[in-house]
Coordinates of C-alpha atoms and ligand atoms in Angstrom, one line a residue:
X1 CA 0.0 0.0 0.0
X2 CA 1.4 3.4 -0.9
X3 CA 0.7 7.0 0.0
X4 CA -1.5 7.1 -3.1
X5 CA -3.9 4.8 -1.3
X6 CA -4.8 7.4 1.3
X7 CA -5.4 10.3 -1.1
X8 CA -8.2 9.9 -3.7
X9 CA -6.9 10.5 -7.2
X10 CA -9.5 13.0 -8.5
X11 CA -10.5 13.9 -12.0
X12 CA -8.8 16.7 -13.9
X13 CA -11.4 19.1 -15.2
X14 CA -10.9 22.6 -16.4
X15 CA -7.4 22.6 -15.1
X16 CA -8.5 21.6 -11.5
X17 CA -8.7 18.5 -9.5
X18 CA -12.3 17.6 -9.1
X19 CA -13.7 15.0 -6.7
X20 CA -16.7 12.7 -7.0
X21 CA -19.1 11.5 -4.2
X22 CA -17.6 8.0 -4.3
X23 CA -14.3 6.4 -5.1
X24 CA -13.0 3.0 -6.2
X25 CA -9.9 0.9 -5.4
X26 CA -7.2 0.2 -8.0
X27 CA -5.2 -3.0 -7.5
X28 CA -1.5 -3.7 -8.2
X29 CA -1.7 -6.7 -10.5
X30 CA 1.7 -8.0 -9.3
X31 CA 0.4 -8.5 -5.8
X32 CA -3.4 -8.2 -6.0
X33 CA -3.2 -5.5 -3.3
X34 CA -4.9 -2.1 -3.5
X35 CA -2.5 0.6 -4.6
X36 CA -4.8 3.6 -5.2
X37 CA -8.2 5.2 -4.6
X38 CA -9.7 7.0 -7.5
X39 CA -12.7 9.2 -7.9
X40 CA -15.7 7.4 -9.4
X41 CA -16.9 10.0 -11.9
X42 CA -20.4 9.8 -13.4
X43 CA -22.6 11.9 -15.6
X44 CA -22.2 15.1 -13.5
X45 CA -18.4 15.2 -13.7
X46 CA -18.5 14.2 -17.4
X47 CA -20.9 17.1 -18.0
X48 CA -18.5 19.5 -16.3
X49 CA -15.6 18.1 -18.3
X50 CA -17.4 18.5 -21.6
X51 CA -18.4 22.0 -20.7
X52 CA -14.8 22.9 -19.7
X53 CA -13.5 21.5 -23.0
X54 CA -16.1 23.4 -25.0
X55 CA -15.3 26.7 -23.3
X56 CA -11.6 26.3 -23.9
X57 CA -12.1 25.2 -27.5
X58 CA -14.4 28.2 -28.3
X59 CA -12.5 30.9 -26.4
X60 CA -8.9 29.9 -26.6
X61 CA -7.7 26.8 -28.4
X62 CA -9.3 27.1 -31.8
X63 CA -7.8 30.6 -32.1
X64 CA -4.3 29.4 -31.6
X65 CA -2.0 29.0 -34.5
X66 CA -0.6 25.6 -35.4
X67 CA 2.8 26.9 -34.3
X68 CA 1.4 27.8 -30.8
X69 CA -0.3 24.4 -30.5
X70 CA 3.0 22.8 -31.6
X71 CA 4.9 24.6 -28.8
X72 CA 2.6 23.2 -26.2
X73 CA 2.9 19.7 -27.6
X74 CA 6.7 20.0 -27.8
X75 CA 6.8 21.1 -24.1
X76 CA 4.5 18.3 -23.2
X77 CA 7.1 15.8 -24.6
X78 CA 9.8 17.5 -22.5
X79 CA 7.6 17.4 -19.4
X80 CA 6.8 13.7 -19.8
X81 CA 10.5 12.9 -20.2
X82 CA 11.3 15.1 -17.1
X83 CA 8.9 12.8 -15.2
X84 CA 10.2 9.6 -16.8
X85 CA 11.0 7.7 -13.7
X86 CA 7.8 8.7 -11.9
X87 CA 5.6 7.8 -14.9
X88 CA 7.3 4.5 -15.6
X89 CA 7.0 3.4 -11.9
X90 CA 3.3 4.5 -11.8
X91 CA 2.6 2.5 -15.0
X92 CA 4.2 -0.6 -13.7
X93 CA 2.4 -0.3 -10.4
X94 CA -0.9 0.2 -12.2
X95 CA -0.6 -2.4 -15.0
X96 CA 2.0 -4.8 -13.7
X97 CA 4.1 -4.6 -16.8
X98 CA 7.9 -5.0 -16.6
X99 CA 9.5 -1.7 -15.7
X100 CA 11.7 -1.6 -18.8
X101 CA 8.5 -1.8 -20.9
X102 CA 7.0 1.0 -18.9
X103 CA 10.0 3.2 -19.8
X104 CA 9.5 2.3 -23.4
X105 CA 5.9 3.5 -22.9
X106 CA 6.9 6.9 -21.4
X107 CA 9.3 7.5 -24.2
X108 CA 6.7 6.6 -26.8
X109 CA 4.2 8.9 -25.1
X110 CA 6.7 11.8 -25.4
X111 CA 7.4 10.9 -29.0
X112 CA 3.7 11.2 -29.9
X113 CA 3.6 14.8 -28.6
X114 CA 6.9 15.6 -30.3
X115 CA 5.7 14.0 -33.6
X116 CA 2.4 15.9 -33.7
X117 CA 4.2 19.1 -32.7
X118 CA 6.1 18.7 -36.0
X119 CA 3.5 17.3 -38.3
X120 CA 0.6 19.6 -37.4
X121 CA 2.7 22.4 -38.8
X122 CA 2.6 20.6 -42.2
X123 CA -1.1 19.9 -42.1
X124 CA -2.2 22.0 -45.1
X125 CA -5.3 22.0 -47.1
X126 CA -5.3 21.8 -50.9
X127 CA -5.6 24.4 -53.6
X128 CA -8.2 23.1 -56.0
X129 CA -8.5 23.6 -59.7
X130 CA -12.0 24.8 -60.0
X131 CA -13.5 27.0 -62.7
X132 CA -11.7 29.9 -64.2
X133 CA -13.8 32.3 -62.2
X134 CA -13.2 30.7 -58.9
X135 CA -10.3 30.2 -56.5
X136 CA -10.9 27.2 -54.3
X137 CA -9.1 25.6 -51.4
X138 CA -9.6 23.3 -48.5
X139 CA -9.1 24.0 -44.8
X140 CA -8.6 21.2 -42.2
X141 CA -10.5 22.3 -39.1
X142 CA -10.7 20.6 -35.7
X143 CA -13.9 18.8 -34.8
X144 CA -14.3 20.7 -31.5
X145 CA -14.6 18.5 -28.4
X146 CA -13.3 14.9 -28.7
X147 CA -14.2 12.1 -26.4
X148 CA -11.6 9.4 -25.8
X149 CA -12.3 6.0 -24.1
X150 CA -9.2 3.9 -23.6
X151 CA -8.3 0.4 -22.2
X152 CA -6.0 -0.6 -19.4
X153 CA -3.2 -2.3 -21.2
X154 CA -1.1 0.7 -22.5
X155 CA -2.6 3.8 -20.6
X156 CA 0.4 6.0 -21.2
X157 CA 0.9 5.2 -24.8
X158 CA -2.8 5.1 -25.8
X159 CA -3.6 8.4 -23.9
X160 CA -0.7 10.1 -25.8
X161 CA -1.5 8.4 -29.1
X162 CA -5.1 9.5 -29.0
X163 CA -5.0 13.0 -27.4
X164 CA -1.7 14.3 -28.9
X165 CA -3.0 14.5 -32.5
X166 CA -6.4 15.7 -31.3
X167 CA -4.9 18.6 -29.3
X168 CA -2.3 19.4 -31.9
X169 CA -5.1 19.7 -34.5
X170 CA -6.9 22.2 -32.3
X171 CA -9.5 20.0 -30.5
X172 CA -10.1 19.9 -26.8
X173 CA -10.4 16.5 -25.2
X174 CA -12.2 14.5 -22.5
X175 CA -10.6 11.2 -21.7
X176 CA -12.0 8.3 -19.8
X177 CA -9.3 5.9 -18.7
X178 CA -10.0 2.2 -17.8
X179 CA -11.1 1.6 -14.2
X180 CA -8.3 -1.1 -13.9
X181 CA -5.5 1.4 -14.8
X182 CA -6.3 5.1 -14.6
X183 CA -3.3 6.5 -12.8
X184 CA -0.9 7.6 -15.5
X185 CA -3.7 9.1 -17.6
X186 CA -4.7 11.2 -14.6
X187 CA -1.0 12.3 -14.2
X188 CA -0.9 13.2 -17.9
X189 CA -3.9 15.4 -17.3
X190 CA -2.0 17.3 -14.7
X191 CA 1.2 17.5 -16.6
X192 CA -0.6 19.0 -19.6
X193 CA -1.1 22.1 -17.5
X194 CA 2.6 22.2 -16.6
X195 CA 3.4 22.0 -20.3
X196 CA 1.2 25.0 -21.1
X197 CA -1.9 23.6 -22.5
X198 CA -4.8 25.9 -21.4
X199 CA -7.0 24.6 -18.5
X200 CA -9.8 22.6 -20.1
X201 CA -7.9 21.5 -23.2
X202 CA -7.3 18.0 -21.7
X203 CA -9.8 16.7 -19.1
X204 CA -9.5 13.3 -17.5
X205 CA -12.5 11.6 -15.9
X206 CA -11.9 8.3 -14.3
X207 CA -14.7 5.9 -13.5
X208 CA -16.6 2.8 -14.5
X209 CA -17.3 2.1 -18.2
X210 CA -21.1 1.9 -17.6
X211 CA -21.0 5.2 -15.7
X212 CA -18.4 7.7 -16.8
X213 CA -17.7 5.9 -20.1
X214 CA -21.4 5.7 -21.1
X215 CA -22.0 9.3 -20.0
X216 CA -19.2 10.4 -22.3
X217 CA -20.3 8.3 -25.3
X218 CA -23.9 9.5 -24.9
X219 CA -23.0 13.2 -24.5
X220 CA -24.5 15.5 -27.1
X221 CA -21.6 18.0 -26.5
X222 CA -19.0 15.6 -28.1
X223 CA -18.0 16.1 -31.7
X224 CA -15.8 13.0 -32.2
X225 CA -15.4 9.7 -30.3
X226 CA -12.3 7.6 -30.3
X227 CA -12.6 4.2 -28.6
X228 CA -9.9 1.6 -28.0
X229 CA -11.1 -1.6 -26.3
X230 CA -13.2 -4.6 -26.8
X231 CA -15.4 -5.4 -29.8
X232 CA -18.5 -5.6 -27.7
X233 CA -18.1 -2.2 -26.1
X234 CA -17.0 -0.8 -29.5
X235 CA -20.3 -1.9 -31.0
X236 CA -22.1 -0.1 -28.2
X237 CA -20.0 3.1 -28.7
X238 CA -20.9 3.0 -32.4
X239 CA -24.6 3.0 -31.7
X240 CA -24.1 6.0 -29.4
X241 CA -22.1 7.8 -32.1
X242 CA -24.9 7.0 -34.5
X243 CA -27.5 8.5 -32.2
X244 CA -25.6 11.8 -32.1
X245 CA -24.3 11.5 -35.7
X246 CA -20.6 12.0 -34.7
X247 CA -17.6 10.4 -36.3
X248 CA -16.1 7.6 -34.4
X249 CA -12.8 5.6 -34.6
X250 CA -12.8 2.1 -33.2
X251 CA -9.6 0.3 -32.3
X252 CA -10.7 -3.1 -31.3
X253 CA -9.1 -6.5 -30.8
X254 CA -6.9 -8.7 -33.0
X255 CA -5.7 -12.2 -33.7
X256 CA -2.5 -11.2 -35.6
X257 CA -0.6 -13.9 -37.5
X258 CA 3.1 -14.6 -38.2
X259 CA 3.6 -16.3 -41.6
X260 CA 6.8 -18.2 -41.4
X261 CA 8.4 -19.6 -44.6
X262 CA 11.2 -22.2 -45.0
X263 CA 13.9 -19.5 -45.4
X264 CA 13.2 -17.8 -42.1
X265 CA 16.2 -16.9 -40.0
X266 CA 15.7 -18.7 -36.6
X267 CA 18.4 -16.7 -34.7
X268 CA 16.9 -13.3 -35.8
X269 CA 13.2 -14.0 -36.2
X270 CA 12.3 -16.3 -33.4
X271 CA 13.1 -13.8 -30.5
X272 CA 11.0 -11.2 -32.3
X273 CA 8.0 -13.5 -32.7
X274 CA 8.3 -14.5 -29.0
X275 CA 8.5 -10.8 -28.0
X276 CA 5.3 -10.1 -30.0
X277 CA 3.3 -12.4 -27.8
X278 CA 5.1 -12.0 -24.5
X279 CA 5.2 -8.2 -24.4
X280 CA 2.9 -7.1 -21.5
X281 CA 2.0 -10.8 -21.1
X282 CA 0.2 -10.8 -24.4
X283 CA -2.3 -8.1 -23.3
X284 CA -1.7 -6.3 -26.6
X285 CA -4.3 -5.8 -29.3
X286 CA -1.6 -6.4 -32.0
X287 CA 0.1 -9.3 -30.2
X288 CA 1.4 -11.9 -32.7
X289 CA -0.8 -14.6 -31.2
X290 CA -0.8 -17.1 -34.2
X291 CA 2.2 -18.7 -35.8
X292 CA 1.4 -20.1 -39.3
X293 CA 4.4 -22.1 -40.4
X294 CA 5.4 -24.0 -43.6
X295 CA 5.2 -27.7 -42.9
X296 CA 8.8 -28.3 -43.9
X297 CA 10.1 -26.2 -41.0
X298 CA 7.2 -26.7 -38.6
X299 CA 8.8 -29.1 -36.1
X300 CA 12.1 -27.1 -35.9
X301 CA 10.3 -23.8 -35.3
X302 CA 8.1 -25.2 -32.5
X303 CA 11.2 -26.7 -30.8
X304 CA 13.0 -23.3 -31.0
X305 CA 9.9 -21.4 -29.8
X306 CA 9.5 -23.8 -26.9
X307 CA 13.2 -23.4 -26.0
X308 CA 12.8 -19.6 -25.8
X309 CA 9.5 -19.7 -24.0
X310 CA 11.1 -22.1 -21.4
X311 CA 13.8 -19.6 -20.6
X312 CA 11.3 -16.7 -19.9
X313 CA 11.3 -15.3 -16.4
X314 CA 7.9 -14.4 -14.9
X315 CA 7.9 -11.9 -12.1
X316 CA 6.4 -8.7 -10.5
X317 CA 6.7 -5.7 -12.8
X318 CA 9.1 -3.8 -10.6
X319 CA 11.7 -6.7 -10.8
X320 CA 11.8 -6.3 -14.6
X321 CA 11.0 -9.8 -15.6
X322 CA 10.3 -11.0 -19.2
X323 CA 6.7 -11.4 -18.3
X324 CA 4.5 -9.7 -15.7
X325 CA 1.0 -10.5 -14.5
X326 CA -2.3 -10.1 -16.3
X327 CA -4.3 -7.0 -15.3
X328 CA -6.9 -8.6 -13.0
X329 CA -8.2 -11.9 -11.5
X330 CA -11.0 -11.7 -14.1
X331 CA -8.6 -11.4 -17.0
X332 CA -6.4 -14.3 -15.6
X333 CA -9.5 -16.5 -15.2
X334 CA -10.5 -15.7 -18.8
X335 CA -7.1 -16.7 -20.1
X336 CA -7.1 -19.9 -18.0
X337 CA -10.4 -20.8 -19.6
X338 CA -8.8 -20.4 -23.0
X339 CA -5.9 -22.7 -21.9
X340 CA -8.5 -25.4 -21.3
X341 CA -10.0 -24.8 -24.8
X342 CA -6.4 -24.9 -26.3
X343 CA -5.8 -28.3 -24.6
X344 CA -8.9 -29.7 -26.1
X345 CA -8.2 -28.3 -29.6
X346 CA -4.4 -28.7 -30.0
X347 CA -1.3 -30.1 -28.4
X348 CA 0.2 -28.3 -25.3
X349 CA 3.9 -27.7 -25.9
X350 CA 4.8 -25.6 -22.9
X351 CA 3.1 -23.6 -20.1
X352 CA -0.6 -24.2 -19.7
X353 CA -1.4 -23.0 -16.2
X354 CA -0.9 -20.3 -13.6
X355 CA 2.6 -20.5 -12.0
X356 CA 2.7 -22.1 -8.6
X357 CA 5.8 -20.1 -7.4
X358 CA 5.0 -18.8 -3.9
X359 CA 7.0 -15.7 -4.7
X360 CA 4.2 -14.7 -7.1
X361 CA 1.4 -15.4 -4.7
X362 CA -1.5 -12.9 -4.9
X363 CA -0.5 -11.6 -8.4
X364 CA -2.5 -12.5 -11.5
X365 CA 0.1 -14.5 -13.4
X366 CA -0.2 -17.0 -16.2
X367 CA 2.6 -19.1 -17.7
X368 CA 3.6 -18.3 -21.3
X369 CA 2.0 -21.1 -23.3
X370 CA 2.3 -22.7 -26.8
X371 CA -0.3 -24.9 -28.4
X372 CA 0.7 -26.8 -31.6
X373 CA -1.3 -28.3 -34.4
X374 CA -4.2 -26.0 -33.6
X375 CA -7.1 -26.4 -36.0
X376 CA -7.8 -23.1 -37.7
X377 CA -11.5 -23.1 -36.9
X378 CA -11.0 -23.8 -33.2
X379 CA -11.9 -21.0 -30.7
X380 CA -8.2 -20.8 -29.6
X381 CA -7.3 -20.0 -33.2
X382 CA -10.2 -17.6 -33.8
X383 CA -10.7 -15.6 -30.6
X384 CA -8.6 -13.0 -29.0
X385 CA -7.1 -14.5 -25.8
X386 CA -5.3 -11.3 -24.5
X387 CA -2.7 -13.4 -22.7
X388 CA 0.7 -15.0 -23.3
X389 CA -0.7 -17.8 -25.5
X390 CA 0.6 -18.7 -28.9
X391 CA -1.1 -21.1 -31.3
X392 CA 0.8 -22.8 -34.1
X393 CA -0.8 -24.1 -37.3
X394 CA 1.2 -25.6 -40.3
X395 CA 0.5 -24.8 -43.9
X396 CA 1.8 -26.2 -47.2
X397 CA 1.5 -23.3 -49.8
X398 CA 1.6 -19.5 -49.7
X399 CA -2.0 -19.4 -50.8
X400 CA -3.0 -21.6 -47.9
X401 CA -1.0 -19.3 -45.5
X402 CA -2.9 -16.3 -46.7
X403 CA -6.2 -18.0 -46.3
X404 CA -5.3 -19.0 -42.8
X405 CA -4.0 -15.5 -41.9
X406 CA -7.1 -13.8 -43.2
X407 CA -9.4 -16.5 -41.8
X408 CA -10.4 -14.8 -38.6
X409 CA -12.9 -12.0 -38.0
X410 CA -10.0 -9.7 -37.1
X411 CA -7.4 -7.8 -39.1
X412 CA -4.9 -5.6 -37.2
X413 CA -1.3 -6.6 -37.7
X414 CA 0.7 -9.4 -39.5
X415 CA 4.3 -10.6 -39.6
X416 CA 5.9 -12.1 -42.7
X417 CA 9.1 -14.0 -42.3
X418 CA 10.9 -14.7 -45.6
X419 CA 13.8 -13.3 -47.5
X420 CA 12.0 -14.0 -50.8
X421 CA 11.2 -10.5 -51.9
X422 CA 8.7 -11.1 -54.6
X423 CA 6.8 -13.5 -52.2
X424 CA 6.9 -10.9 -49.4
X425 CA 5.5 -8.2 -51.7
X426 CA 2.7 -10.5 -52.8
X427 CA 1.9 -11.3 -49.2
X428 CA 1.8 -7.7 -48.1
X429 CA -0.9 -7.1 -50.8
X430 CA -3.0 -10.1 -49.8
X431 CA -3.0 -9.7 -46.0
X432 CA -6.0 -7.9 -44.5
X433 CA -4.3 -6.0 -41.8
X434 CA -3.5 -2.4 -41.2
X435 CA 0.2 -3.1 -40.5
X436 CA 2.3 -5.7 -42.2
X437 CA 5.8 -6.3 -40.9
X438 CA 8.4 -8.1 -43.1
X439 CA 11.2 -9.7 -41.1
X440 CA 10.5 -7.5 -38.1
X441 CA 7.5 -7.1 -35.8
X442 CA 6.8 -4.2 -33.6
X443 CA 3.5 -4.3 -31.9
X444 CA 1.5 -1.3 -33.2
X445 CA 4.7 -0.2 -34.9
X446 CA 6.2 3.1 -33.7
X447 CA 4.7 6.5 -33.7
X448 CA 4.8 7.2 -37.5
X449 CA 3.0 4.1 -38.8
X450 CA -0.8 4.5 -39.1
X451 CA -2.6 1.8 -37.1
X452 CA -6.2 0.6 -37.1
X453 CA -8.5 -2.2 -38.1
X454 CA -9.7 -4.2 -41.0
X455 CA -12.9 -6.2 -40.4
X456 CA -14.0 -6.5 -36.7
X457 CA -10.7 -4.9 -35.6
X458 CA -12.5 -1.6 -36.2
X459 CA -11.9 1.3 -38.5
X460 CA -10.3 4.8 -38.6
X461 CA -6.6 5.2 -38.2
X462 CA -4.7 6.4 -35.2
X463 CA -0.9 7.2 -35.2
X464 CA 1.1 8.7 -38.0
X465 CA 0.0 11.6 -40.1
X466 CA -3.3 9.8 -40.8
X467 CA -4.4 10.6 -37.2
X468 CA -4.3 14.4 -38.0
X469 CA -6.8 13.7 -40.8
X470 CA -8.9 11.7 -38.4
X471 CA -9.0 14.6 -35.8
X472 CA -9.9 17.2 -38.4
X473 CA -12.6 17.7 -40.9
X474 CA -12.4 19.3 -44.3
X475 CA -14.0 22.5 -45.4
X476 CA -13.9 23.7 -49.0
X477 CA -13.9 27.4 -49.7
X478 CA -14.6 28.9 -53.2
X479 CA -14.0 32.6 -53.9
X480 CA -15.2 34.3 -57.0
X481 CA -12.5 35.9 -59.2
X482 CA -14.0 38.9 -60.8
X483 CA -12.0 40.9 -63.3
X484 CA -12.5 44.6 -62.7
X485 CA -14.0 46.7 -65.5
X486 CA -11.5 47.7 -68.1
X487 CA -10.4 51.3 -67.4
X488 CA -11.6 54.0 -69.8
Ligands
NAP501 P1 -13.4 -2.8 -22.7 O1 -14.1 -3.5 -21.6 O2 -14.0 -2.6 -24.0 O3 -13.0 -1.4 -22.1 C1 -12.4 -0.3 -22.8 C2 -12.9 1.0 -22.2 O4 -14.3 1.1 -22.4 C3 -12.6 1.1 -20.7 O5 -12.3 2.4 -20.4 C4 -14.0 0.7 -20.2 O6 -14.2 1.2 -18.9 C5 -14.9 1.4 -21.2 N1 -16.2 0.9 -21.2 C6 -16.7 -0.3 -20.7 N2 -18.1 -0.3 -20.8 C7 -18.4 0.8 -21.4 C8 -19.7 1.4 -21.7 N3 -20.8 0.7 -21.6 N4 -19.7 2.6 -22.3 C9 -18.6 3.3 -22.5 N5 -17.4 2.9 -22.1 C10 -17.3 1.6 -21.6 O7 -12.0 -3.4 -23.0 P2 -11.0 -3.9 -21.9 O8 -11.4 -5.3 -21.5 O9 -10.7 -2.9 -20.9 O10 -9.7 -4.1 -22.9 C11 -9.3 -5.2 -23.6 C12 -9.8 -5.2 -25.1 O11 -9.4 -4.0 -25.7 C13 -9.3 -6.3 -25.9 O12 -10.3 -6.8 -26.7 C14 -8.2 -5.6 -26.8 O13 -8.0 -6.2 -28.0 C15 -8.8 -4.2 -26.9 N6 -7.7 -3.3 -27.2 C16 -7.5 -2.8 -28.5 C17 -6.5 -1.9 -28.8 C18 -6.3 -1.3 -30.1 O14 -5.6 -0.4 -30.3 N7 -6.9 -1.9 -31.2 C19 -5.6 -1.5 -27.8 C20 -5.8 -2.0 -26.5 C21 -6.8 -2.9 -26.2 P3 -13.9 0.2 -17.6 O15 -12.5 -0.1 -17.7 O16 -14.4 0.9 -16.5 O17 -14.7 -1.1 -17.9
MG502 MG1 -13.6 -3.3 -18.4

């Protein structure tokens, strides 16, 4: 239990800390013990936050030049890095992830603000070739007040990823973090003031999904909704966006495949495949959770994967293991249920249970697990597990590999492992995923690469320059060109 547990972490609304009548406990997933008390916001606080965002948008932020907005974003990057240790420790406490991964997350959060500080200054409209008697151009204008609802797996990164382009483009934001991991998002809300964003530009309202989340999604004062989370809640958010006719981006789940061909390089490729499913214990929407492998190298690859999995160290986030806990008992039990399904469908190679190490007692840990010979239509091959669970399925031709890769309801990321360039190019065209990595795999892929869904993984693009288009709308202006009367 820390000091944080005695002080309720309040919302950040209009530049001030704002309480709520009730609070809720946040657990440290490494120990299962309470680590913070957080304000349980509801419709009233969401209303205040939307009003604060609207006021700041109308009176301050939309009048600022792109260069001014960029200055605040650049300072924000500096402020985040100045609080690097504090933010990384808080993220590890809140999510259980290994501390070195939390440092990566702080750095990425800073990079988002830095990236959009630069790119927003190159967000120009077009000059249009209209009729001879018209000069026409387009403007990219902010939506106004953006609502952001985010999950618990990467709170630092996803907060920055979604609010940095929105703020840079001139919007004001109301963010609802996940109840399981709200701490760093709240801290970002405070640090934004230090960085020079005007009060009300970024408001953070913690609470339950069905209360604060639903109030935000329902709110008629919201002009754009960005949701990252599960498919079920995403569908609900879309119905709410439909009711208010506002644009929505949905970043939902994934079941991302690795396609491994006979000329893959075991020494280089296998550690990257393993990292893609082990990072944050597989609680990553773009985790590489399926390995599709050519039958001629199938046995050798499984042996190598098992060897690397066997050497992974599980531990509490603060000890910087390879693998930390899952976020909650609920999530752990869900993953354990999938392990049972995996056993029924395929062959257990390694892992398959919660660890029995007494050192890990109380935490929500699951062993990294591999299932081999998994039938492609089984639930373990089709559904997102959101845990450190890899399923392996062999194929015999590239066409079959593509059919398997595209044969789930999801389409987020994909990894291609071959040095055969024409084959790799063909695969990148055929795969239905927003990010295709060839001989590398970086979950969600850096700050510059647009990211989003095909199929049930959602739509709209976050990250990269694309996100600036997402957080603006286009206005066309046409001005008559009138020759003056000829003198005399
Ligand atoms: P979730 O239940 O959908 O929650 C996501 C967010 O929605 C949380 O802030 C949640 O609040 C809120 N919420 C829940 N019910 C709501 C409602 N009725 N109205 C409005 N908001 C509501 O997802 P999760 O279980 O936290 O996260 C895991 C899922 O997210 C996985 O399926 C994963 O693939 C997906 N994910 C996708 C991406 C991506 O970029 N594509 C990234 C990360 C995660 P509470 O926390 O209070 O429930
Ligand atoms: Mg939830």
